[in-house]
Amino acid sequence: MLDAIEIHVAGGDGGNGVVSYHREKFVPEGGPDGGDGGRGGRVFLRAVDDIYTLEQYRSKRKFRAGNGGNGGTNLRTGAHGEDIFLNVPAGTVVHEVETGDLIADLAKLGDEVLVAHGGRGGWGNKRFATATNKTPGFSQKGQAGEEVDIRLELRLLADVGLIGLPNAGKSTFLAAVSNAKPKIANYPFTTLEPMLGVVNVGYGRFTLADLPGLVEGASEGYGLGFEFLKHIRRCRVLLHLIDSSSPDPVTDFELIEGELRAYDPKLEQVTRVVAVSKADLDEEQARKSADALEAHVGRPVRVISADYETGCEALVAELLLLVNEEKTKDIDHSEEEMPVLRPASEERFSVHKNEDGRFVIEGYRAVSFVKMMDTEMPGAYDEILRRLERWGIAKVLRREGIQAGDTMLFDDVEVAWDG
């Protein structure tokens, strides 16, 4: 089962602005009327129901939103690019691969996060008209969409996780109460990776995960070790199954619980339900095991037979009630605002001279503006210099010793200095 994956997302490119002049009979000197390009589409992640794994991203891992349309004459703005929404299970945590930064925790159904911006639409020549330049002959290209590699990881694997020693009857129980078809055999470790099923209880339902069996030393990496324990942390409720045929059910119980405490003490706070399985083998022995466990844990222990579905209906009803209570707690908890990938402050910039003698200008506003300009268009270069003066960048460049003919570098765009 796929519970973590890296994908590439890209916003659409912005549309180009156009150079156009108003042409209408009996309206002399109509002036510029080139419209702006449309914004590129954006990429969102959205937590939805009915998706419980990340399997849909195994075969396709690159996603790009639609490009914005080009501007038109008569101040017509290009159409915005189509946004795309990528559906993920609730409980998906999103990180940026390059930096490792947390982008969002999509904990609840309906949560959305913007992960890739669309490029800005380029300005048409009307935008550049001023009192001293009434007929600008240049426009902007559309900005490239933002591209980023993100890692999706399921923090909440299932509503209920099945824990217990190997061969405790977890797979049999899952098959009996849900739509899952796990591998079932009378030997340990038939489950090597989590198996999910959906349990319907009246008008309610919850997801149930059959998790790989633990062995002593799992918290130190033995057996399936860390992989198993990683999944345990992603469940709202844990159902601990004890084999009724075990000669010492209390020791079996404590072995599992001890490994959980050793791995992460916080796991003790996860709601537990304890049940003795395989009651059909020896009902009297199953009842004795349950009595011993009740005396040990201080709460009721259910007795079930998954093969005959004895006691299963009452057990799943109890589990649904506990899951709904945990979901209510999730809603009541105050939420921290999660960061979204966004450009840094547009006003900030820096200037430094690199080893090649070129003057490197960094800063979102300046770099994006220059990259969107087509310096081959008449007047475009002069507009760049005017903007550098207005934003205070030219002053810093002079202080750093820039001379006529020196090269300015805006990301991968080179512009000669003639100020």
Short mmCIF file of C-alpha atoms in Angstrom, two decimals:
data_model
loop_
_atom_site.label_atom_id
_atom_site.label_comp_id
_atom_site.label_asym_id
_atom_site.label_seq_id
_atom_site.Cartn_x
_atom_site.Cartn_y
_atom_site.Cartn_z
CA MET A 1 0.00 0.00 0.00
CA LEU A 2 1.39 3.37 -1.01
CA ASP A 3 1.45 5.84 1.89
CA ALA A 4 4.24 8.25 0.82
CA ILE A 5 5.29 9.57 -2.57
CA GLU A 6 6.99 12.50 -4.27
CA ILE A 7 5.26 14.31 -7.12
CA HIS A 8 6.07 17.30 -9.33
CA VAL A 9 3.51 20.10 -9.62
CA ALA A 10 3.63 23.16 -11.87
CA GLY A 11 1.40 26.17 -12.23
CA GLY A 12 0.44 27.24 -15.72
CA ASP A 13 2.32 30.00 -17.54
CA GLY A 14 0.73 33.41 -17.70
CA GLY A 15 -0.53 34.67 -21.07
CA ASN A 16 1.34 37.34 -23.02
CA GLY A 17 0.27 40.95 -23.06
CA VAL A 18 -0.11 42.51 -26.51
CA VAL A 19 0.87 45.71 -28.27
CA SER A 20 -2.15 47.27 -29.92
CA TYR A 21 -3.49 50.74 -30.79
CA HIS A 22 -7.08 51.78 -30.98
CA ARG A 23 -8.29 51.93 -34.57
CA GLU A 24 -11.72 53.39 -35.15
CA LYS A 25 -13.12 55.59 -37.88
CA PHE A 26 -13.38 59.25 -36.88
CA VAL A 27 -11.39 58.61 -33.65
CA PRO A 28 -7.89 59.92 -34.33
CA GLU A 29 -5.02 59.10 -31.97
CA GLY A 30 -6.99 56.45 -30.14
CA GLY A 31 -3.91 55.45 -28.14
CA PRO A 32 -2.72 52.04 -26.88
CA ASP A 33 -5.37 49.41 -26.14
CA GLY A 34 -3.33 46.20 -25.75
CA GLY A 35 -4.85 43.93 -23.11
CA ASP A 36 -3.12 41.89 -20.40
CA GLY A 37 -2.50 38.17 -20.54
CA GLY A 38 -4.47 35.87 -18.24
CA ARG A 39 -3.05 34.34 -15.08
CA GLY A 40 -1.77 30.78 -15.33
CA GLY A 41 -3.71 28.04 -13.58
CA ARG A 42 -2.83 27.03 -10.03
CA VAL A 43 -2.35 23.61 -8.41
CA PHE A 44 -4.23 22.78 -5.21
CA LEU A 45 -4.29 19.73 -2.98
CA ARG A 46 -7.66 18.84 -1.47
CA ALA A 47 -8.54 16.31 1.24
CA VAL A 48 -11.52 14.23 0.15
CA ASP A 49 -13.59 11.27 1.27
CA ASP A 50 -13.43 7.81 -0.36
CA ILE A 51 -9.65 7.96 -0.96
CA TYR A 52 -7.54 6.18 1.65
CA THR A 53 -4.13 5.73 0.00
CA LEU A 54 -1.85 7.52 -2.48
CA GLU A 55 -2.00 4.72 -5.05
CA GLN A 56 -3.41 7.04 -7.73
CA TYR A 57 -0.07 8.85 -7.87
CA ARG A 58 2.04 5.76 -8.44
CA SER A 59 1.75 5.84 -12.24
CA LYS A 60 1.46 9.60 -12.81
CA ARG A 61 3.66 11.95 -10.82
CA LYS A 62 3.79 15.15 -12.87
CA PHE A 63 0.92 17.64 -12.93
CA ARG A 64 0.65 21.02 -14.66
CA ALA A 65 -2.20 23.51 -14.58
CA GLY A 66 -3.49 25.27 -17.69
CA ASN A 67 -1.75 28.24 -19.28
CA GLY A 68 -3.32 31.69 -19.31
CA GLY A 69 -4.61 33.12 -22.58
CA ASN A 70 -2.93 36.01 -24.39
CA GLY A 71 -4.37 39.49 -24.16
CA GLY A 72 -6.24 41.04 -27.06
CA THR A 73 -7.04 44.36 -28.65
CA ASN A 74 -9.59 46.76 -27.16
CA LEU A 75 -8.14 46.04 -23.68
CA ARG A 76 -9.33 42.44 -23.71
CA THR A 77 -7.69 40.36 -20.96
CA GLY A 78 -6.73 36.78 -21.72
CA ALA A 79 -8.59 33.96 -19.99
CA HIS A 80 -7.12 32.59 -16.77
CA GLY A 81 -5.57 29.15 -17.00
CA GLU A 82 -7.56 26.26 -15.57
CA ASP A 83 -6.74 25.38 -11.96
CA ILE A 84 -6.28 21.72 -11.06
CA PHE A 85 -7.20 20.05 -7.79
CA LEU A 86 -5.34 16.91 -6.74
CA ASN A 87 -7.34 14.78 -4.33
CA VAL A 88 -5.58 13.18 -1.36
CA PRO A 89 -6.82 11.34 1.72
CA ALA A 90 -7.58 13.35 4.84
CA GLY A 91 -4.53 13.14 7.08
CA THR A 92 -2.01 13.82 4.30
CA VAL A 93 1.04 15.87 5.27
CA VAL A 94 2.78 17.87 2.53
CA HIS A 95 6.47 18.86 2.50
CA GLU A 96 8.63 20.61 -0.06
CA VAL A 97 11.25 18.10 -1.19
CA GLU A 98 14.15 20.52 -1.72
CA THR A 99 13.95 22.27 1.66
CA GLY A 100 12.02 19.76 3.72
CA ASP A 101 9.71 22.58 4.84
CA LEU A 102 6.20 21.72 5.93
CA ILE A 103 3.65 23.16 3.50
CA ALA A 104 0.41 21.90 5.04
CA ASP A 105 -1.28 19.22 7.10
CA LEU A 106 -4.55 18.35 5.40
CA ALA A 107 -6.09 16.89 8.53
CA LYS A 108 -9.81 17.18 7.75
CA LEU A 109 -12.10 16.52 4.83
CA GLY A 110 -12.37 19.61 2.65
CA ASP A 111 -9.00 21.09 3.64
CA GLU A 112 -7.22 22.68 0.66
CA VAL A 113 -3.78 24.11 0.11
CA LEU A 114 -2.21 25.96 -2.82
CA VAL A 115 1.07 24.27 -3.74
CA ALA A 116 2.00 25.88 -7.07
CA HIS A 117 1.14 29.39 -8.24
CA GLY A 118 0.24 30.17 -11.80
CA GLY A 119 2.41 32.71 -13.62
CA ARG A 120 1.22 36.30 -13.84
CA GLY A 121 -0.26 37.47 -17.07
CA GLY A 122 1.98 39.89 -18.98
CA TRP A 123 0.90 43.52 -19.20
CA GLY A 124 -0.36 44.90 -22.48
CA ASN A 125 1.07 48.17 -23.75
CA LYS A 126 -1.86 50.15 -22.28
CA ARG A 127 -0.44 49.46 -18.81
CA PHE A 128 2.78 51.28 -19.64
CA ALA A 129 1.21 54.45 -21.00
CA THR A 130 2.25 57.59 -19.10
CA ALA A 131 2.06 61.32 -19.65
CA THR A 132 5.56 61.27 -21.11
CA ASN A 133 5.19 58.01 -23.02
CA LYS A 134 1.69 57.98 -24.47
CA THR A 135 2.23 55.27 -27.08
CA PRO A 136 4.46 52.56 -25.62
CA GLY A 137 5.48 50.00 -28.22
CA PHE A 138 6.17 47.12 -25.87
CA SER A 139 4.33 44.64 -23.67
CA GLN A 140 5.23 41.83 -21.28
CA LYS A 141 5.52 38.12 -21.75
CA GLY A 142 3.58 35.88 -19.43
CA GLN A 143 5.40 34.73 -16.31
CA ALA A 144 6.35 31.08 -16.03
CA GLY A 145 4.31 29.05 -13.57
CA GLU A 146 5.83 27.98 -10.28
CA GLU A 147 7.26 24.45 -10.24
CA VAL A 148 7.99 22.45 -7.12
CA ASP A 149 8.56 18.88 -6.02
CA ILE A 150 6.43 17.94 -3.03
CA ARG A 151 6.29 14.89 -0.80
CA LEU A 152 2.92 13.52 0.23
CA GLU A 153 2.81 11.35 3.32
CA LEU A 154 -0.19 9.84 5.08
CA ARG A 155 -0.17 10.74 8.76
CA LEU A 156 -3.62 9.28 9.37
CA LEU A 157 -3.57 5.85 7.76
CA ALA A 158 -6.96 4.68 9.03
CA ASP A 159 -9.59 5.41 11.64
CA VAL A 160 -8.90 2.11 13.42
CA GLY A 161 -5.67 0.13 13.40
CA LEU A 162 -5.48 -3.58 14.27
CA ILE A 163 -2.56 -4.48 16.53
CA GLY A 164 -1.47 -7.76 18.04
CA LEU A 165 1.12 -10.49 17.81
CA PRO A 166 1.50 -12.36 14.51
CA ASN A 167 -1.35 -14.81 13.89
CA ALA A 168 -3.69 -13.07 16.36
CA GLY A 169 -6.54 -13.15 13.84
CA LYS A 170 -6.32 -9.58 12.57
CA SER A 171 -6.67 -10.41 8.87
CA THR A 172 -9.60 -12.73 9.56
CA PHE A 173 -11.38 -10.00 11.52
CA LEU A 174 -10.76 -7.45 8.76
CA ALA A 175 -12.19 -9.79 6.13
CA ALA A 176 -15.23 -10.54 8.31
CA VAL A 177 -16.30 -6.93 8.97
CA SER A 178 -15.15 -5.01 5.88
CA ASN A 179 -14.85 -5.17 2.11
CA ALA A 180 -11.13 -5.99 2.24
CA LYS A 181 -9.68 -9.26 0.96
CA PRO A 182 -6.50 -9.78 2.99
CA LYS A 183 -4.28 -12.84 2.72
CA ILE A 184 -5.19 -15.25 5.51
CA ALA A 185 -3.07 -18.22 6.58
CA ASN A 186 -2.22 -20.09 9.75
CA TYR A 187 1.34 -18.84 10.06
CA PRO A 188 2.96 -15.59 11.22
CA PHE A 189 3.52 -12.56 9.03
CA THR A 190 0.97 -13.23 6.32
CA THR A 191 0.47 -9.45 6.40
CA LEU A 192 3.63 -7.68 5.29
CA GLU A 193 2.11 -4.28 4.55
CA PRO A 194 -1.03 -2.48 5.74
CA MET A 195 -4.34 -3.65 4.30
CA LEU A 196 -7.26 -1.23 4.37
CA GLY A 197 -10.97 -1.95 4.50
CA VAL A 198 -14.13 0.11 4.94
CA VAL A 199 -16.50 -0.99 7.72
CA ASN A 200 -20.16 0.01 7.35
CA VAL A 201 -22.15 0.30 10.56
CA GLY A 202 -25.75 1.37 9.91
CA TYR A 203 -25.47 4.80 8.30
CA GLY A 204 -21.93 5.30 9.54
CA ARG A 205 -18.61 3.88 8.48
CA PHE A 206 -14.92 3.92 9.32
CA THR A 207 -11.69 2.69 7.78
CA LEU A 208 -9.92 -0.26 9.36
CA ALA A 209 -6.26 -1.18 8.78
CA ASP A 210 -4.77 -4.61 9.27
CA LEU A 211 -1.22 -3.78 10.28
CA PRO A 212 1.80 -6.11 10.13
CA GLY A 213 2.29 -8.12 13.32
CA LEU A 214 4.78 -7.05 15.95
CA VAL A 215 7.60 -9.07 17.46
CA GLU A 216 9.65 -8.42 20.55
CA GLY A 217 12.28 -5.80 19.79
CA ALA A 218 10.24 -4.05 17.10
CA SER A 219 10.97 -0.66 18.72
CA GLU A 220 14.65 -1.38 18.04
CA GLY A 221 13.99 -2.29 14.41
CA TYR A 222 13.59 -6.06 14.67
CA GLY A 223 11.08 -7.85 12.47
CA LEU A 224 8.97 -5.35 10.56
CA GLY A 225 9.89 -2.90 13.32
CA PHE A 226 9.85 0.76 12.44
CA GLU A 227 7.67 0.32 9.36
CA PHE A 228 4.93 -1.18 11.50
CA LEU A 229 5.23 1.38 14.28
CA LYS A 230 5.16 4.23 11.78
CA HIS A 231 1.69 3.12 10.69
CA ILE A 232 0.46 2.77 14.27
CA ARG A 233 0.88 6.52 14.83
CA ARG A 234 -1.56 7.25 12.01
CA CYS A 235 -4.70 5.72 13.55
CA ARG A 236 -7.36 7.37 15.68
CA VAL A 237 -8.25 4.20 17.59
CA LEU A 238 -6.35 0.94 18.14
CA LEU A 239 -8.01 -2.48 18.40
CA HIS A 240 -5.70 -4.84 20.25
CA LEU A 241 -6.48 -8.48 19.43
CA ILE A 242 -5.26 -11.30 21.71
CA ASP A 243 -5.29 -14.94 20.59
CA SER A 244 -7.58 -16.90 22.93
CA SER A 245 -5.35 -19.97 22.57
CA SER A 246 -2.36 -18.16 24.07
CA PRO A 247 -1.15 -19.71 27.35
CA ASP A 248 -0.40 -16.20 28.75
CA PRO A 249 -2.63 -13.50 27.21
CA VAL A 250 -1.49 -10.82 29.68
CA THR A 251 2.15 -11.29 28.65
CA ASP A 252 1.13 -11.12 24.99
CA PHE A 253 -0.74 -7.89 25.68
CA GLU A 254 2.18 -6.31 27.54
CA LEU A 255 4.71 -7.34 24.90
CA ILE A 256 2.85 -5.31 22.27
CA GLU A 257 2.10 -2.39 24.57
CA GLY A 258 5.71 -2.32 25.77
CA GLU A 259 7.02 -2.04 22.21
CA LEU A 260 4.60 0.83 21.55
CA ARG A 261 5.72 2.69 24.68
CA ALA A 262 9.37 2.16 23.80
CA TYR A 263 8.86 3.52 20.31
CA ASP A 264 6.75 6.56 21.22
CA PRO A 265 5.32 7.22 24.70
CA LYS A 266 2.58 9.34 23.11
CA LEU A 267 1.04 6.16 21.70
CA GLU A 268 -0.32 5.43 25.18
CA GLN A 269 -2.72 8.33 24.64
CA VAL A 270 -4.34 6.66 21.62
CA THR A 271 -7.73 5.18 22.48
CA ARG A 272 -7.63 1.37 22.87
CA VAL A 273 -10.16 -1.40 22.58
CA VAL A 274 -9.04 -4.89 23.66
CA ALA A 275 -10.65 -8.07 22.33
CA VAL A 276 -9.92 -11.79 22.62
CA SER A 277 -10.13 -13.47 19.21
CA LYS A 278 -10.75 -17.03 17.99
CA ALA A 279 -13.40 -17.75 20.62
CA ASP A 280 -14.70 -20.55 18.39
CA LEU A 281 -11.63 -22.68 19.20
CA ASP A 282 -12.46 -22.87 22.93
CA GLU A 283 -15.14 -20.57 24.27
CA GLU A 284 -14.34 -21.28 27.93
CA GLN A 285 -10.62 -20.60 27.39
CA ALA A 286 -11.48 -17.36 25.54
CA ARG A 287 -13.61 -16.20 28.48
CA LYS A 288 -10.81 -16.96 30.95
CA SER A 289 -8.36 -14.99 28.81
CA ALA A 290 -10.78 -12.06 28.72
CA ASP A 291 -11.24 -12.14 32.51
CA ALA A 292 -7.47 -12.10 33.03
CA LEU A 293 -7.06 -9.18 30.66
CA GLU A 294 -9.94 -7.25 32.24
CA ALA A 295 -8.30 -7.60 35.64
CA HIS A 296 -5.02 -6.39 34.14
CA VAL A 297 -6.20 -3.41 32.06
CA GLY A 298 -9.11 -2.37 34.28
CA ARG A 299 -11.70 -2.11 31.52
CA PRO A 300 -14.06 -4.45 29.62
CA VAL A 301 -12.52 -6.87 27.11
CA ARG A 302 -14.67 -8.21 24.31
CA VAL A 303 -14.69 -11.83 23.15
CA ILE A 304 -15.16 -12.46 19.43
CA SER A 305 -14.97 -15.08 16.75
CA ALA A 306 -14.30 -13.58 13.33
CA ASP A 307 -14.90 -16.93 11.60
CA TYR A 308 -18.43 -17.12 13.01
CA GLU A 309 -18.78 -13.31 13.33
CA THR A 310 -19.71 -13.76 16.97
CA GLY A 311 -19.42 -10.49 18.91
CA CYS A 312 -18.21 -8.61 15.84
CA GLU A 313 -21.33 -6.49 15.38
CA ALA A 314 -21.17 -5.04 18.90
CA LEU A 315 -17.42 -4.51 18.56
CA VAL A 316 -17.59 -2.52 15.33
CA ALA A 317 -20.44 -0.41 16.77
CA GLU A 318 -18.20 0.46 19.73
CA LEU A 319 -15.33 1.28 17.38
CA LEU A 320 -17.50 3.61 15.29
CA LEU A 321 -18.60 5.47 18.41
CA LEU A 322 -14.98 5.95 19.51
CA VAL A 323 -13.89 7.06 16.02
CA ASN A 324 -16.62 9.70 15.92
CA GLU A 325 -15.53 10.94 19.35
CA GLU A 326 -11.94 11.28 18.14
CA LYS A 327 -13.06 13.14 15.02
CA THR A 328 -14.93 15.61 17.23
CA LYS A 329 -11.74 16.19 19.21
CA ASP A 330 -9.89 16.93 15.96
CA ILE A 331 -12.42 19.65 15.10
CA ASP A 332 -12.27 21.16 18.59
CA HIS A 333 -8.48 21.45 18.58
CA SER A 334 -7.20 24.88 17.64
CA GLU A 335 -5.47 24.81 14.27
CA GLU A 336 -2.13 26.35 13.52
CA GLU A 337 -1.99 28.23 10.26
CA MET A 338 0.11 26.22 7.83
CA PRO A 339 2.40 28.02 5.42
CA VAL A 340 1.65 27.97 1.73
CA LEU A 341 4.31 28.27 -0.95
CA ARG A 342 4.33 31.96 -1.82
CA PRO A 343 6.89 34.40 -3.18
CA ALA A 344 8.93 36.36 -0.68
CA SER A 345 8.13 40.02 -0.11
CA GLU A 346 8.06 41.75 -3.48
CA GLU A 347 9.76 44.89 -2.19
CA ARG A 348 12.91 43.23 -0.89
CA PHE A 349 15.94 42.99 -3.13
CA SER A 350 19.68 42.48 -2.89
CA VAL A 351 22.62 43.30 -5.16
CA HIS A 352 26.03 41.67 -5.25
CA LYS A 353 28.88 41.25 -7.72
CA ASN A 354 29.73 37.65 -8.59
CA GLU A 355 33.08 36.13 -9.52
CA ASP A 356 32.43 36.82 -13.21
CA GLY A 357 32.10 40.55 -12.57
CA ARG A 358 28.35 40.55 -13.24
CA PHE A 359 25.95 42.33 -10.91
CA VAL A 360 23.39 39.86 -9.58
CA ILE A 361 20.02 41.33 -8.61
CA GLU A 362 17.80 39.17 -6.42
CA GLY A 363 14.27 39.93 -5.34
CA TYR A 364 10.92 38.67 -6.55
CA ARG A 365 9.53 41.93 -7.96
CA ALA A 366 12.62 42.98 -9.90
CA VAL A 367 13.50 39.52 -11.23
CA SER A 368 9.97 38.62 -12.30
CA PHE A 369 9.46 42.01 -14.00
CA VAL A 370 12.66 41.80 -16.05
CA LYS A 371 12.09 38.15 -17.02
CA MET A 372 8.66 39.10 -18.36
CA MET A 373 9.99 41.94 -20.52
CA ASP A 374 10.94 41.38 -24.15
CA THR A 375 13.96 43.62 -24.55
CA GLU A 376 13.77 43.28 -28.32
CA MET A 377 10.63 45.43 -28.33
CA PRO A 378 11.22 49.18 -28.79
CA GLY A 379 11.22 51.00 -25.45
CA ALA A 380 11.28 47.86 -23.28
CA TYR A 381 14.89 48.36 -22.18
CA ASP A 382 14.22 51.96 -21.18
CA GLU A 383 11.24 50.81 -19.13
CA ILE A 384 13.46 48.36 -17.22
CA LEU A 385 15.89 51.16 -16.34
CA ARG A 386 13.01 53.39 -15.21
CA ARG A 387 11.75 50.67 -12.90
CA LEU A 388 15.20 50.07 -11.43
CA GLU A 389 15.40 53.79 -10.65
CA ARG A 390 11.92 53.82 -9.11
CA TRP A 391 12.58 50.81 -6.87
CA GLY A 392 15.94 52.11 -5.60
CA ILE A 393 17.93 49.32 -7.25
CA ALA A 394 19.80 51.66 -9.58
CA LYS A 395 21.06 53.64 -6.59
CA VAL A 396 22.47 50.49 -4.99
CA LEU A 397 24.06 49.40 -8.28
CA ARG A 398 25.90 52.72 -8.58
CA ARG A 399 27.08 52.40 -5.01
CA GLU A 400 28.44 48.94 -5.85
CA GLY A 401 30.45 50.50 -8.69
CA ILE A 402 28.52 49.48 -11.80
CA GLN A 403 29.75 51.10 -15.03
CA ALA A 404 28.22 51.53 -18.48
CA GLY A 405 28.42 48.25 -20.37
CA ASP A 406 28.48 46.09 -17.22
CA THR A 407 26.07 43.18 -17.10
CA MET A 408 23.16 42.84 -14.71
CA LEU A 409 21.88 39.34 -14.03
CA PHE A 410 18.23 38.72 -13.14
CA ASP A 411 18.09 34.98 -12.53
CA ASP A 412 19.02 33.69 -16.03
CA VAL A 413 18.33 36.97 -17.91
CA GLU A 414 21.25 39.28 -18.72
CA VAL A 415 20.72 43.02 -19.20
CA ALA A 416 23.46 45.55 -19.99
CA TRP A 417 23.71 48.63 -17.76
CA ASP A 418 23.50 51.98 -19.47
CA GLY A 419 22.38 54.17 -16.59
#
